Every structure is written in structure tokens, then in C-alpha cells.
Amino acid sequence: MVGIKHAPRPAAAETELRPRARRKAQRPQQILHAAFEEFVERGYTATRIEDVAARAGVTKGTIYLYFQNKEELFQDVVRKLSQPVFDEKQFLEQHHHRSCEELVRIYLDTLYEHMTVNLYSREILRFLIAEGRNFPVIVSAHFDEFVKPLLTMFDHILQKGVHEGVFEIWAEDHLSQILISPALTYAIDTLLGADTNLPELKVYVNTHYEMVMRTIRKSTI
Amino acid sequence: MVGIKHAPRPAAAETELRPRARRKAQRPQQILHAAFEEFVERGYTATRIEDVAARAGVTKGTIYLYFQNKEELFQDVVRKLSQPVFDEKQFLEQHHHRSCEELVRIYLDTLYEHMTVNLYSREILRFLIAEGRNFPVIVSAHFDEFVKPLLTMFDHILQKGVHEGVFEIWAEDHLSQILISPALTYAIDTLLGADTNLPELKVYVNTHYEMVMRTIRKSTI
Amino acid sequence: MVGIKHAPRPAAAETELRPRARRKAQRPQQILHAAFEEFVERGYTATRIEDVAARAGVTKGTIYLYFQNKEELFQDVVRKLSQPVFDEKQFLEQHHHRSCEELVRIYLDTLYEHMTVNLYSREILRFLIAEGRNFPVIVSAHFDEFVKPLLTMFDHILQKGVHEGVFEIWAEDHLSQILISPALTYAIDTLLGADTNLPELKVYVNTHYEMVMRTIRKSTI
Amino acid sequence: MVGIKHAPRPAAAETELRPRARRKAQRPQQILHAAFEEFVERGYTATRIEDVAARAGVTKGTIYLYFQNKEELFQDVVRKLSQPVFDEKQFLEQHHHRSCEELVRIYLDTLYEHMTVNLYSREILRFLIAEGRNFPVIVSAHFDEFVKPLLTMFDHILQKGVHEGVFEIWAEDHLSQILISPALTYAIDTLLGADTNLPELKVYVNTHYEMVMRTIRKSTI
DNA sequence: GATGAATGAGGATTCATTCAT
DNA sequence: AATGAATGAATCCTCATTCAT
């Protein structure tokens, strides 16, 4: 009987840890996600620690066991919940048999899909714009870690195209940035909740792709 | 002729008022600008009415003589300090002798100059992204009043070009939006204070212009 | 022409004063009445000087020309707008041919009518109860000037009745106060806005009168 | 027997709680009483939450843990600190052997004693008169819960007397209200702090009682 | 480790009062 | 005499943070 008193030991599902320890190990993640959602819904200042706690299923005090303070929590949310759109190496390997034009297309499709599906990216963009002034460090960290790789990768595709004689890089600077811009426009439109004005995605991407190709395709006269 | 050179004496409006009345007439503007600057520096929530007052050279109470409350003040800042980039009619008249390609170039130059010179536009964009969730009305009002005309006008230039046989509109939708996107990217980059990553404007505009032309110029084979 | 420029001199209607002077002379009264009404509607603290001013048709500043401050204004309202229910001398002369029983009846009728018709009395009672703590002087002044005479006068009627052998004063003290009490109850009920519970006045007065008579009428066995 | 002498150990409710929980359990009462006293001394508007807190030995914030806001606090004070004068059933059982005349006397004695001893009743009456305009709900709630039962109970005594042939109800309506009125007068006088004019209670009650009896005692000729 | 009661600094807003015009 | 713009003290309420349990 004594043994039965205790809840049966759960199958060590995800980790080897005891339930208590496991629960503890998950706390920070739970809290980060809860915080993210609250920050998304209300913005930094309007978000109350207590609401984050409630959403995470803990209480105020617990938040402070894992995070110094609200500011720290916010920064951690941005840092830890940002997800790279691509893993460049993997992307190139996965699509190594594709033509450069196809790579551009897949790149764009992936990018837009990421933005559509992945709440995080979009909302973190909002955070950065809204609160960036007060958190300059995470802004540039985010830029380095997530935006720059995006641009670099597009650059690589362009270069590959040049190398293969299908693309033409006629400008010295900023070309990738300019060519990808429409995706940012789309993201901002979404952020502004301009639902009415939101373009139909498929058509939008087609046009975007066409714009890119017309711009860089090497004329083969 | 000499006489005519001077602007016509302003209607008794401002100058002839007694000092007190004149001061009063200026208050709302003073406050709006002070508020704008505080909102820019701190964001909506972090801005204290008392700071706005101090910056405007008045005291707390005075703010409330002219604005219902903080929210109202914020909305008025956005509403009243937004400035249209173009007056389309005037723009077209002024440049009626230009070719369509030149019109596109002037359009872009004007747009970027506006963004560079005009603090307001840029920061109001930040407001809209940061606080838009809480002020949906001004977001859509702003879109209708300032963004939509911008797009429409670009559309008109494109159509003119098509009419004259120099441009080709090969997409049914969103073309203008996509073609102008790089300007938004530039604005956002500025907002993010990515000073390091900020492109040299002249080169950036050139590239943007070239992108547009490559995209829409009718091939004349 | 010069003469016509000025507004025609209004006929010296109520006083010999010039219009301007007359207007000035009326100001304090106007303000007192406006203040009274505001105090009635909102209570002392919730009444704003500006509202009083607006109701009096002047501006804030003007109030302070005639009254030291809000407190002073309140006290003046209570002092100057209280109106005696009876002029005892006149009352007795007017009804000298009546029997004592009739005098009691007329006394009660007058009292209730005063309370019903005369907003002031009722509301000033509320002031006294609500704010009396903070204005002890006017409470006792009011008591001496308005309540005491009321009781005294009833006493006199009783004594007259005793003298004429129709009434019997069987208690040494407080008899008048007790016999008049139902009128106070009625006033309070009105104040509490207990409209639902408010008795039909005529019936109520009848019962009150009957109570009084049964209490003091000399049995004539 | 010794053991039994002690009151049965109170249900774990209060005593067995850990100190923290116990303190929490008492907070609302502490605050209510502190608030009551402040409201009594200053009136609703002039009372500052911070003063209530200080008197309750807590800080501002704590008040808001237990009460939504100042208004709510006020209403709760009125609601929860009002105490019925009688428990009718108990009163009648306790005095079932008394004559109806004695019942009337005891009723009055109890009523006056309640008013004298029980600060709350008196001051809550002041609240209702002073602030009733702004809290109509609690006025009528209070009337239904505390005043009406008082009248009803007096009615019942009268009816009992009629049944036993000693009283005569000669008026259809409002009789109880009128007969009890002097008690209200007494309460108001106390409220007005008319200490000078305050009757000596014993004499006053005697006269009141005599008035009632002369009014309703069935003549036994 | 977790809790949640308590704190108290901080900020929006109101309004009696002043005073230059 | 009258105005009404401006002031700033006063007060409600919120919420990040602490800490005894």
C-alpha cells in the first residue's frame, strides 16, 4: 500500500528527470512563451507580470525566480524566441539540384510562409520597432543574428546565379535589401492589421518574384 | 513690385491678436510638438504628461485645457502632425514637361527626401506600428489619408507611362506597393537606429530607381 | 449718430441704478442661487466653482469677486437662502379667529406645504446633515434661526389651547418636538428619494394631525 | 464539567490558520472599520484612501487588494456595518409574557438604546442622507433591510394589541411611521451635534412612549 | 521551489484659486 | 468689473518588486 500512495512514476517521457525536476526545467520556457503572448497582445509596458504568471500557470513570485525583472524577461523573450527563417547550409543542400531561378522562388516562398505561419517573427519585428529605442542591444543583436543572414543568403543565391551566367548584379550595394523589401512591406501591413488592405498572398508573391527576375535576369540577347 | 514681394499681410488672425490671445492660439501647436518629441523619445506609455508640459513650457494642467487626456493627445499628434508627401495635382503640373521616367525618379527623390528631412513621417510610422493595436482608428485613417494617395499617385505615373508606350504593367495587383517597398525598408532601418547598417542614401535611391525601371520599362526590341 | 451708438438706456425697471450698476448689484444673488442649485444637485465637494459660474451666467473669476472662496460661498448659501416657514406674528393675526384645533391643523398644513413646495428647506437640511461636521457654526445658527422658532410657535399654540381649556400638556419637555417629528420623517424620506416609500401626503398629514390631537386633546369627561 | 465550560473549539476557521492566513482573513474587517471611521470624520469625498489605510495599519495598495475602489469600499462599509436593531422572532419570544403596552415600551427602549450605543446606525444614516444621491442602490437596499423591518415589527405589536383589545388602529396608513418618528428626530439631532439642544434621553423616551399610548390605547369607557 | 500578501513609487487627472489683461 | 488662461496641490489607482511563510 505504501508504494501505491505515490503517483506511479511517469514513464520518463522526454527526459530522465523526476517529474518535479522536469517541471522545474520547463518553467523558464513556459514563462517565456506566456510572456511572449502577453507582450504580443498588449505591448511591453501594458503587459503585467501577473498576467504573464497566470498564463504560465504560476504566480508572480515564480517569475522572479527565473528572471531578474520585467526588462530582462522581455529581452529574453526576444532573444530566445526568435527563430531563423533558414538554415542556409541545409537549404542549399536540400535544393542543390534546383536552378538559381527556382532557388529564388523557393527562397521567397519560404520567407513568406515563415512570416505567415510564424507569429513570432512578425511580432518580434513589432517589438523591435516599438521598443527598440529602449533596448538597442537586442535590436542590433537581432539584426546580426536574423536579418543579416537572410540578406547574405540571398546574396549567395544571386552570386551563384551570376556565376552560372543567369543573373546579373548591376548594382554595387543594397541590391538584396531592395529586392527583398516587398516582404517587409507585407509584414508591416500584417502588423498594422490592415486586413482590408492586405494583398492576397499568392498573387503578391508572384508579383514580387516577377519583379526580382525582371531586375536581375541576365538578358540573353 | 517690391511691395508685392512681401507675403500679403496675414489676416488679423495671429499678428493682430493681443499677446494673451496670441499665446493661447499657439498653445495647441506648442503642446503637440512637445508631445510628439516626448512620444518619439519614450514611446506612448513611458511618456509622462508632465514631461510634455515641461517641454512645451507650461504645466500639467494646461495640457488638459487643450486635450481631453493622454490618449486624445496622442491621436491628435498623429493626426495633426502627419504631412502628405505630395500634393499630386501640384506635382504633376509642376513636372508636366518631364518624361515618365523622370517622373518616377523625381517621385522617388521626393519620397526619400521627405523621409529624411521629415522626422514626423518616420516617427509616426513607429507610433502606428508600436501602438496601432490600441488605436486602430488612427491606423486606418492614416493609411487612407497618407499611404493610399502615395500608392495611387505612383499608379498614375505608371499608367501615364503605359499610355505613352514606355512602361509596361505586367501584373494586375500590388505592383506599385512592391515597387515602392524599398522606401519602407529604408524607413524601418532608420527607425531601428541601425545606423551602422544604414545605406548611403544616394546609392540606395539609385539602385531602387534602377530596380523600378528594369521592372517596368517596356522592352523596345 | 453718436448717441445712437450706445444701446438705448433701459427703463429703470427695478431700481434707480444704471443697468451696469444694477447688474452688479444682482450678481451676488444670482451666484447664490446658482450655487445653491449646484450644491443641491451634487453636494458640496462635488460641486465645481466653474459650474456655479456657468449657471450664474458669469465666469469663475467673478465668483471670487463676491465670495472669498468655496467654503464661504457655501456658508452664504445656507445662511441667505434659508427661509422661515412662518412669520409667527403674522400667522397668529391672520388666523386669530380660528380655534386652537384649527390652528394646529393650519400649522401642519403650512409646514408640509412649505416642505413640499420649498426645495430650499429640504435641501438645506441635507446640507446640514451632510456637511454639518465641517460647518458647525452654520448648523447651530440655522437651528436657532429656523428650527427653534418653529418649535416655539407650536408651543405657543399648545399653551393657547391649554389656556382655553382644550389642550392638555402632560409632559414637561420635548412635547412639541415629538409631536412635530413626523414632518421631519417625511422630509428625510423625500431626501432619500424613497419615492416608492413616500406616503401620499394628504393621508399622511391627516394621520399626523389625528395623532397630535389624540395626544393633547383634553378629555372632557 | 470543567471541560464543557469552555466554548467548543471554534471550527478551524480562525484559530487554526497560520498567522499569515489569519491576518489576511481579518484584513477586510480591519479596513471596513477604519474606512467607517474616516468616512464618519470626513465624509465620503474628503476621505483619502491613504488615511483609511493608515488607520487600518496597512498601506494604500492593500486596500485595493480587498476592495475594487473607493466607491465599492464605501458601499461595503454601509452594507456590512449596518446592524439590524431587532431580530423580531427572538424579540417576541423573549418577551412573549409581556403585555402589549410593555412590548411597546421595550421596543422603544431598545430602539433608543441601539441608537445611543451603536455609532454605526447613526452615522450610516448620515451617509445615506449625505451621499444617497450618488448611491441610490444602497439607499433602497438599506431601507428594505433595516428600516422596513423596524416598521413592520412595530405594526405587528400594534396588531397584537388590537387583537387583544387594548390598542386601536384608527388610521389606515403610515401610523407606525408616524408613531416612531420621534426616534428619527432624536437621531438627527444627535447627528447635527446639537449637543446643546439634545434632550435628556430618559425624559424624551418617556414622553415619546406616552405619546404613543395616548394615540393608540383603546378607550375603555 | 513556490506562493501571494504587502508595499510604495509613480503617473493621470481634477479643480480651487490666482492674476495679467 | 469681468475674464479665463494658467497653475500646481491633491488624490485615486496601478503594478513591479519583495519577502515571510
CSV table of N, CA and C in Angstrom, one decimal, chain A residues 39-46 112 123 125-134 139 143-144 148 168 170-175 177-186 188-189 191-194 197-200 203-208 210-212 214-217 221, chain B residues 39-46 112 123 125-134 139 143-144 148 168 170-175 177-186 188-189 191-194 197-200 203-208 210-212 214-217 221:
chain,number,residue,atom,x,y,z
A,39,PHE,N,3.1,40.0,-24.3
A,39,PHE,CA,3.7,41.1,-24.9
A,39,PHE,C,3.1,41.4,-26.3
A,40,VAL,N,2.8,40.3,-27.0
A,40,VAL,CA,2.2,40.5,-28.3
A,40,VAL,C,0.8,41.1,-28.2
A,41,GLU,N,0.1,40.7,-27.2
A,41,GLU,CA,-1.3,41.2,-27.1
A,41,GLU,C,-1.3,42.6,-26.6
A,42,ARG,N,-0.4,43.0,-25.8
A,42,ARG,CA,-0.5,44.3,-25.1
A,42,ARG,C,0.6,45.2,-25.3
A,43,GLY,N,1.7,44.8,-25.7
A,43,GLY,CA,2.9,45.6,-25.8
A,43,GLY,C,3.7,45.5,-24.5
A,44,TYR,N,4.9,46.0,-24.5
A,44,TYR,CA,5.8,45.8,-23.3
A,44,TYR,C,5.2,46.5,-22.1
A,45,THR,N,4.9,47.7,-22.1
A,45,THR,CA,4.5,48.4,-20.9
A,45,THR,C,3.2,48.0,-20.4
A,46,ALA,N,2.3,47.7,-21.3
A,46,ALA,CA,0.9,47.4,-20.8
A,46,ALA,C,0.9,45.9,-20.3
A,112,TYR,N,7.9,34.0,-47.1
A,112,TYR,CA,6.5,34.5,-46.9
A,112,TYR,C,5.8,33.4,-46.0
A,123,GLU,N,5.8,39.5,-34.8
A,123,GLU,CA,5.6,40.3,-33.6
A,123,GLU,C,6.9,40.8,-33.0
A,125,LEU,N,9.3,41.7,-34.7
A,125,LEU,CA,9.5,42.9,-35.5
A,125,LEU,C,8.9,44.1,-34.9
A,126,ARG,N,7.6,43.9,-34.5
A,126,ARG,CA,6.9,44.9,-33.8
A,126,ARG,C,7.6,45.4,-32.6
A,127,PHE,N,8.0,44.4,-31.8
A,127,PHE,CA,8.8,44.7,-30.5
A,127,PHE,C,10.0,45.6,-30.9
A,128,LEU,N,10.7,45.2,-31.9
A,128,LEU,CA,11.9,45.9,-32.2
A,128,LEU,C,11.7,47.3,-32.6
A,129,ILE,N,10.6,47.5,-33.4
A,129,ILE,CA,10.3,48.9,-33.8
A,129,ILE,C,9.7,49.7,-32.6
A,130,ALA,N,8.9,49.0,-31.9
A,130,ALA,CA,8.2,49.8,-30.8
A,130,ALA,C,9.1,50.1,-29.6
A,131,GLU,N,9.9,49.1,-29.2
A,131,GLU,CA,10.7,49.3,-28.0
A,131,GLU,C,12.2,49.4,-28.2
A,132,GLY,N,12.5,49.3,-29.5
A,132,GLY,CA,13.9,49.3,-29.8
A,132,GLY,C,14.8,50.4,-29.2
A,133,ARG,N,14.2,51.5,-29.2
A,133,ARG,CA,14.8,52.7,-28.6
A,133,ARG,C,15.4,52.4,-27.2
A,134,ASN,N,14.6,51.6,-26.5
A,134,ASN,CA,14.9,51.3,-25.1
A,134,ASN,C,15.8,50.1,-24.9
A,139,VAL,N,18.2,45.0,-30.4
A,139,VAL,CA,17.9,45.3,-31.8
A,139,VAL,C,19.1,44.9,-32.7
A,143,PHE,N,19.3,42.0,-35.4
A,143,PHE,CA,19.7,42.2,-36.8
A,143,PHE,C,20.8,41.3,-37.2
A,144,ASP,N,21.9,41.3,-36.4
A,144,ASP,CA,23.0,40.5,-36.8
A,144,ASP,C,22.6,39.0,-36.9
A,148,LYS,N,20.6,39.8,-41.0
A,148,LYS,CA,21.8,39.8,-41.9
A,148,LYS,C,22.0,38.4,-42.6
A,168,GLU,N,22.4,38.9,-63.2
A,168,GLU,CA,23.3,40.0,-63.4
A,168,GLU,C,23.2,40.9,-62.2
A,170,TRP,N,23.9,44.3,-61.2
A,170,TRP,CA,24.3,45.6,-61.8
A,170,TRP,C,24.5,46.7,-60.8
A,171,ALA,N,24.3,46.4,-59.6
A,171,ALA,CA,24.4,47.5,-58.6
A,171,ALA,C,25.4,47.0,-57.5
A,172,GLU,N,26.1,47.9,-57.0
A,172,GLU,CA,27.2,47.5,-56.1
A,172,GLU,C,26.7,47.2,-54.7
A,173,ASP,N,25.7,47.9,-54.3
A,173,ASP,CA,25.2,47.8,-52.9
A,173,ASP,C,23.7,47.7,-52.8
A,174,HIS,N,23.3,47.1,-51.7
A,174,HIS,CA,22.0,47.1,-51.2
A,174,HIS,C,21.0,46.4,-52.1
A,175,LEU,N,21.5,45.7,-53.1
A,175,LEU,CA,20.6,45.1,-54.0
A,175,LEU,C,19.7,44.1,-53.4
A,177,GLN,N,18.8,43.8,-50.3
A,177,GLN,CA,17.9,44.5,-49.4
A,177,GLN,C,16.7,45.1,-50.2
A,178,ILE,N,17.0,45.7,-51.3
A,178,ILE,CA,16.0,46.3,-52.1
A,178,ILE,C,15.1,45.2,-52.7
A,179,LEU,N,15.7,44.1,-53.1
A,179,LEU,CA,14.9,43.1,-53.8
A,179,LEU,C,14.0,42.3,-52.8
A,180,ILE,N,14.4,42.3,-51.5
A,180,ILE,CA,13.6,41.6,-50.6
A,180,ILE,C,12.5,42.5,-49.9
A,181,SER,N,12.7,43.8,-50.1
A,181,SER,CA,11.8,44.7,-49.4
A,181,SER,C,10.3,44.4,-49.4
A,182,PRO,N,9.8,44.0,-50.5
A,182,PRO,CA,8.3,43.7,-50.5
A,182,PRO,C,7.9,42.8,-49.4
A,183,ALA,N,8.8,41.9,-49.0
A,183,ALA,CA,8.4,41.0,-47.9
A,183,ALA,C,8.2,41.8,-46.6
A,184,LEU,N,9.1,42.8,-46.4
A,184,LEU,CA,9.0,43.6,-45.2
A,184,LEU,C,7.7,44.4,-45.3
A,185,THR,N,7.4,44.9,-46.5
A,185,THR,CA,6.1,45.6,-46.6
A,185,THR,C,4.9,44.8,-46.2
A,186,TYR,N,5.0,43.6,-46.7
A,186,TYR,CA,3.9,42.6,-46.4
A,186,TYR,C,3.8,42.4,-44.9
A,188,ILE,N,4.8,44.4,-42.4
A,188,ILE,CA,4.3,45.6,-41.8
A,188,ILE,C,2.8,45.8,-42.0
A,189,ASP,N,2.4,45.5,-43.2
A,189,ASP,CA,0.9,45.6,-43.4
A,189,ASP,C,0.2,44.6,-42.5
A,191,LEU,N,1.2,43.6,-39.6
A,191,LEU,CA,1.3,44.2,-38.3
A,191,LEU,C,0.3,45.2,-38.0
A,192,LEU,N,0.1,46.1,-39.1
A,192,LEU,CA,-0.8,47.2,-38.9
A,192,LEU,C,-2.3,46.7,-38.9
A,193,GLY,N,-2.4,45.4,-39.1
A,193,GLY,CA,-3.8,44.9,-39.1
A,193,GLY,C,-4.6,45.4,-40.2
A,194,ALA,N,-3.9,45.9,-41.2
A,194,ALA,CA,-4.6,46.4,-42.4
A,194,ALA,C,-5.3,45.3,-43.1
A,197,ASN,N,-6.6,45.9,-46.4
A,197,ASN,CA,-5.6,46.3,-47.5
A,197,ASN,C,-4.7,45.2,-47.8
A,198,LEU,N,-4.8,44.1,-47.0
A,198,LEU,CA,-3.8,43.0,-47.1
A,198,LEU,C,-4.0,42.3,-48.5
A,199,PRO,N,-2.9,42.2,-49.2
A,199,PRO,CA,-3.0,41.6,-50.5
A,199,PRO,C,-3.2,40.1,-50.4
A,200,GLU,N,-3.7,39.6,-51.4
A,200,GLU,CA,-3.8,38.1,-51.5
A,200,GLU,C,-2.4,37.6,-51.6
A,203,VAL,N,-0.8,35.9,-55.0
A,203,VAL,CA,-0.7,36.9,-56.1
A,203,VAL,C,0.5,37.8,-55.8
A,204,TYR,N,0.5,38.2,-54.5
A,204,TYR,CA,1.6,39.1,-54.1
A,204,TYR,C,3.0,38.5,-54.3
A,205,VAL,N,3.1,37.3,-53.9
A,205,VAL,CA,4.4,36.6,-54.0
A,205,VAL,C,4.8,36.5,-55.5
A,206,ASN,N,3.8,36.1,-56.3
A,206,ASN,CA,4.1,36.0,-57.7
A,206,ASN,C,4.7,37.3,-58.3
A,207,THR,N,4.0,38.4,-58.0
A,207,THR,CA,4.4,39.7,-58.5
A,207,THR,C,5.8,40.0,-57.9
A,208,HIS,N,6.0,39.7,-56.7
A,208,HIS,CA,7.3,40.0,-56.1
A,208,HIS,C,8.4,39.2,-56.9
A,210,GLU,N,8.3,38.0,-59.8
A,210,GLU,CA,8.5,38.5,-61.2
A,210,GLU,C,9.3,39.8,-61.2
A,211,MET,N,9.1,40.6,-60.2
A,211,MET,CA,9.9,41.8,-60.1
A,211,MET,C,11.4,41.5,-59.9
A,212,VAL,N,11.6,40.6,-59.1
A,212,VAL,CA,13.0,40.2,-58.8
A,212,VAL,C,13.7,39.7,-60.1
A,214,ARG,N,12.8,40.1,-63.3
A,214,ARG,CA,13.0,41.1,-64.3
A,214,ARG,C,14.2,42.0,-63.9
A,215,THR,N,14.5,42.1,-62.7
A,215,THR,CA,15.5,43.0,-62.3
A,215,THR,C,16.9,42.4,-62.4
A,216,ILE,N,17.0,41.1,-62.2
A,216,ILE,CA,18.3,40.5,-62.2
A,216,ILE,C,18.6,39.5,-63.3
A,217,ARG,N,17.6,39.1,-64.0
A,217,ARG,CA,17.8,38.1,-65.0
A,217,ARG,C,18.7,38.7,-66.1
A,221,ILE,N,20.2,38.4,-75.0
A,221,ILE,CA,20.2,38.7,-76.4
A,221,ILE,C,21.5,38.3,-77.1
B,39,PHE,N,6.9,61.6,-27.2
B,39,PHE,CA,6.4,60.3,-27.6
B,39,PHE,C,7.6,59.6,-28.5
B,40,VAL,N,8.2,60.4,-29.3
B,40,VAL,CA,9.3,59.8,-30.1
B,40,VAL,C,10.4,59.3,-29.1
B,41,GLU,N,10.7,60.1,-28.1
B,41,GLU,CA,11.9,59.7,-27.3
B,41,GLU,C,11.5,58.5,-26.4
B,42,ARG,N,10.3,58.4,-25.9
B,42,ARG,CA,10.0,57.5,-24.9
B,42,ARG,C,8.9,56.4,-25.3
B,43,GLY,N,8.2,56.7,-26.3
B,43,GLY,CA,7.0,55.8,-26.6
B,43,GLY,C,5.8,56.3,-25.8
B,44,TYR,N,4.7,55.9,-26.2
B,44,TYR,CA,3.4,56.4,-25.7
B,44,TYR,C,3.3,56.2,-24.1
B,45,THR,N,3.4,55.0,-23.7
B,45,THR,CA,3.2,54.7,-22.3
B,45,THR,C,4.2,55.4,-21.4
B,46,ALA,N,5.5,55.4,-21.8
B,46,ALA,CA,6.5,55.9,-21.0
B,46,ALA,C,6.5,57.4,-20.9
B,112,TYR,N,12.1,59.9,-50.7
B,112,TYR,CA,13.2,59.7,-49.8
B,112,TYR,C,13.6,61.0,-49.1
B,123,GLU,N,8.7,58.9,-37.6
B,123,GLU,CA,8.3,58.5,-36.2
B,123,GLU,C,6.8,58.2,-36.1
B,125,LEU,N,5.3,56.6,-38.2
B,125,LEU,CA,5.2,55.2,-38.7
B,125,LEU,C,5.5,54.3,-37.5
B,126,ARG,N,6.5,54.7,-36.7
B,126,ARG,CA,6.8,54.0,-35.5
B,126,ARG,C,5.6,53.9,-34.5
B,127,PHE,N,5.0,55.0,-34.3
B,127,PHE,CA,3.8,55.1,-33.5
B,127,PHE,C,2.8,54.1,-33.9
B,128,LEU,N,2.5,54.1,-35.2
B,128,LEU,CA,1.5,53.3,-35.8
B,128,LEU,C,1.8,51.8,-35.6
B,129,ILE,N,3.0,51.5,-35.8
B,129,ILE,CA,3.4,50.1,-35.6
B,129,ILE,C,3.4,49.7,-34.1
B,130,ALA,N,3.9,50.6,-33.3
B,130,ALA,CA,4.0,50.3,-31.9
B,130,ALA,C,2.7,50.3,-31.2
B,131,GLU,N,1.9,51.3,-31.4
B,131,GLU,CA,0.6,51.4,-30.7
B,131,GLU,C,-0.6,51.1,-31.4
B,132,GLY,N,-0.4,50.8,-32.7
B,132,GLY,CA,-1.6,50.6,-33.6
B,132,GLY,C,-2.6,49.7,-33.0
B,133,ARG,N,-2.2,48.7,-32.4
B,133,ARG,CA,-3.1,47.8,-31.8
B,133,ARG,C,-4.2,48.5,-30.9
B,134,ASN,N,-3.7,49.5,-30.2
B,134,ASN,CA,-4.6,50.2,-29.3
B,134,ASN,C,-5.3,51.4,-29.9
B,139,VAL,N,-4.9,54.2,-37.2
B,139,VAL,CA,-4.1,53.5,-38.2
B,139,VAL,C,-4.8,53.5,-39.5
B,143,PHE,N,-3.6,55.4,-42.9
B,143,PHE,CA,-3.4,54.7,-44.2
B,143,PHE,C,-4.2,55.3,-45.3
B,144,ASP,N,-5.5,55.6,-45.1
B,144,ASP,CA,-6.3,56.2,-46.1
B,144,ASP,C,-5.8,57.5,-46.6
B,148,LYS,N,-2.3,55.5,-49.0
B,148,LYS,CA,-3.1,55.2,-50.2
B,148,LYS,C,-2.8,56.3,-51.3
B,168,GLU,N,5.4,49.2,-69.0
B,168,GLU,CA,4.6,48.0,-69.2
B,168,GLU,C,4.1,47.5,-67.8
B,170,TRP,N,2.8,44.6,-66.1
B,170,TRP,CA,2.6,43.2,-66.4
B,170,TRP,C,1.9,42.5,-65.2
B,171,ALA,N,1.6,43.2,-64.2
B,171,ALA,CA,1.0,42.5,-63.0
B,171,ALA,C,-0.3,43.2,-62.7
B,172,GLU,N,-1.3,42.4,-62.3
B,172,GLU,CA,-2.6,43.0,-62.1
B,172,GLU,C,-2.7,43.8,-60.8
B,173,ASP,N,-2.0,43.3,-59.8
B,173,ASP,CA,-2.2,43.9,-58.5
B,173,ASP,C,-0.9,44.1,-57.7
B,174,HIS,N,-0.9,45.0,-56.8
B,174,HIS,CA,0.1,45.2,-55.8
B,174,HIS,C,1.4,45.7,-56.5
B,175,LEU,N,1.4,46.0,-57.7
B,175,LEU,CA,2.7,46.4,-58.4
B,175,LEU,C,3.3,47.6,-57.7
B,177,GLN,N,2.8,48.9,-54.8
B,177,GLN,CA,3.2,48.6,-53.5
B,177,GLN,C,4.6,47.9,-53.4
B,178,ILE,N,4.8,47.0,-54.3
B,178,ILE,CA,6.0,46.2,-54.4
B,178,ILE,C,7.2,47.1,-54.9
B,179,LEU,N,6.9,48.0,-55.8
B,179,LEU,CA,7.9,48.8,-56.4
B,179,LEU,C,8.4,49.8,-55.4
B,180,ILE,N,7.5,50.3,-54.5
B,180,ILE,CA,7.9,51.3,-53.6
B,180,ILE,C,8.5,50.7,-52.3
B,181,SER,N,8.3,49.5,-52.1
B,181,SER,CA,8.7,48.8,-50.9
B,181,SER,C,10.1,49.2,-50.3
B,182,PRO,N,11.1,49.3,-51.2
B,182,PRO,CA,12.4,49.7,-50.6
B,182,PRO,C,12.4,51.0,-49.8
B,183,ALA,N,11.5,51.9,-50.1
B,183,ALA,CA,11.5,53.1,-49.3
B,183,ALA,C,11.0,52.8,-47.9
B,184,LEU,N,10.1,51.8,-47.8
B,184,LEU,CA,9.7,51.4,-46.5
B,184,LEU,C,10.8,50.8,-45.7
B,185,THR,N,11.5,49.9,-46.4
B,185,THR,CA,12.6,49.3,-45.8
B,185,THR,C,13.6,50.3,-45.2
B,186,TYR,N,13.9,51.3,-46.1
B,186,TYR,CA,14.8,52.3,-45.6
B,186,TYR,C,14.2,53.1,-44.4
B,188,ILE,N,12.2,51.9,-42.1
B,188,ILE,CA,12.3,51.0,-41.0
B,188,ILE,C,13.7,50.9,-40.4
B,189,ASP,N,14.7,50.8,-41.4
B,189,ASP,CA,16.1,50.7,-41.0
B,189,ASP,C,16.4,52.0,-40.2
B,191,LEU,N,14.4,53.8,-38.5
B,191,LEU,CA,13.7,53.6,-37.2
B,191,LEU,C,14.4,52.8,-36.2
B,192,LEU,N,15.0,51.7,-36.7
B,192,LEU,CA,15.6,50.7,-35.9
B,192,LEU,C,17.0,51.3,-35.4
B,193,GLY,N,17.3,52.5,-35.9
B,193,GLY,CA,18.5,53.1,-35.5
B,193,GLY,C,19.7,52.3,-35.9
B,194,ALA,N,19.5,51.5,-37.0
B,194,ALA,CA,20.6,50.6,-37.4
B,194,ALA,C,21.6,51.5,-38.2
B,197,ASN,N,24.1,50.0,-40.2
B,197,ASN,CA,23.7,49.3,-41.4
B,197,ASN,C,23.0,50.2,-42.4
B,198,LEU,N,22.8,51.4,-42.1
B,198,LEU,CA,22.1,52.3,-42.9
B,198,LEU,C,22.9,52.6,-44.2
B,199,PRO,N,22.2,52.3,-45.3
B,199,PRO,CA,22.9,52.5,-46.6
B,199,PRO,C,23.1,54.0,-46.9
B,200,GLU,N,24.0,54.3,-47.7
B,200,GLU,CA,24.2,55.6,-48.1
B,200,GLU,C,23.1,56.0,-49.0
B,203,VAL,N,23.2,56.3,-53.2
B,203,VAL,CA,23.4,55.0,-53.8
B,203,VAL,C,22.1,54.1,-53.7
B,204,TYR,N,21.5,54.1,-52.6
B,204,TYR,CA,20.3,53.3,-52.3
B,204,TYR,C,19.2,53.7,-53.3
B,205,VAL,N,19.0,55.0,-53.4
B,205,VAL,CA,17.9,55.5,-54.3
B,205,VAL,C,18.2,55.1,-55.7
B,206,ASN,N,19.5,55.3,-56.1
B,206,ASN,CA,19.8,54.9,-57.5
B,206,ASN,C,19.5,53.5,-57.8
B,207,THR,N,19.9,52.6,-56.8
B,207,THR,CA,19.6,51.2,-57.0
B,207,THR,C,18.1,51.0,-57.1
B,208,HIS,N,17.4,51.6,-56.2
B,208,HIS,CA,15.9,51.5,-56.1
B,208,HIS,C,15.3,51.9,-57.5
B,210,GLU,N,16.7,52.1,-60.4
B,210,GLU,CA,17.1,51.2,-61.4
B,210,GLU,C,16.3,49.9,-61.4
B,211,MET,N,16.0,49.4,-60.2
B,211,MET,CA,15.2,48.3,-60.0
B,211,MET,C,13.8,48.6,-60.6
B,212,VAL,N,13.3,49.7,-60.3
B,212,VAL,CA,11.9,50.0,-60.8
B,212,VAL,C,12.0,50.0,-62.3
B,214,ARG,N,14.0,48.7,-64.5
B,214,ARG,CA,14.2,47.4,-65.1
B,214,ARG,C,12.9,46.6,-65.0
B,215,THR,N,12.1,46.8,-64.0
B,215,THR,CA,10.9,46.1,-63.8
B,215,THR,C,9.8,46.5,-64.8
B,216,ILE,N,9.7,47.8,-65.0
B,216,ILE,CA,8.5,48.2,-65.8
B,216,ILE,C,8.8,48.8,-67.2
B,217,ARG,N,10.1,49.0,-67.5
B,217,ARG,CA,10.4,49.6,-68.8
B,217,ARG,C,10.0,48.7,-69.9
B,221,ILE,N,12.4,46.2,-78.3
B,221,ILE,CA,13.0,45.4,-79.3
B,221,ILE,C,12.2,45.5,-80.6
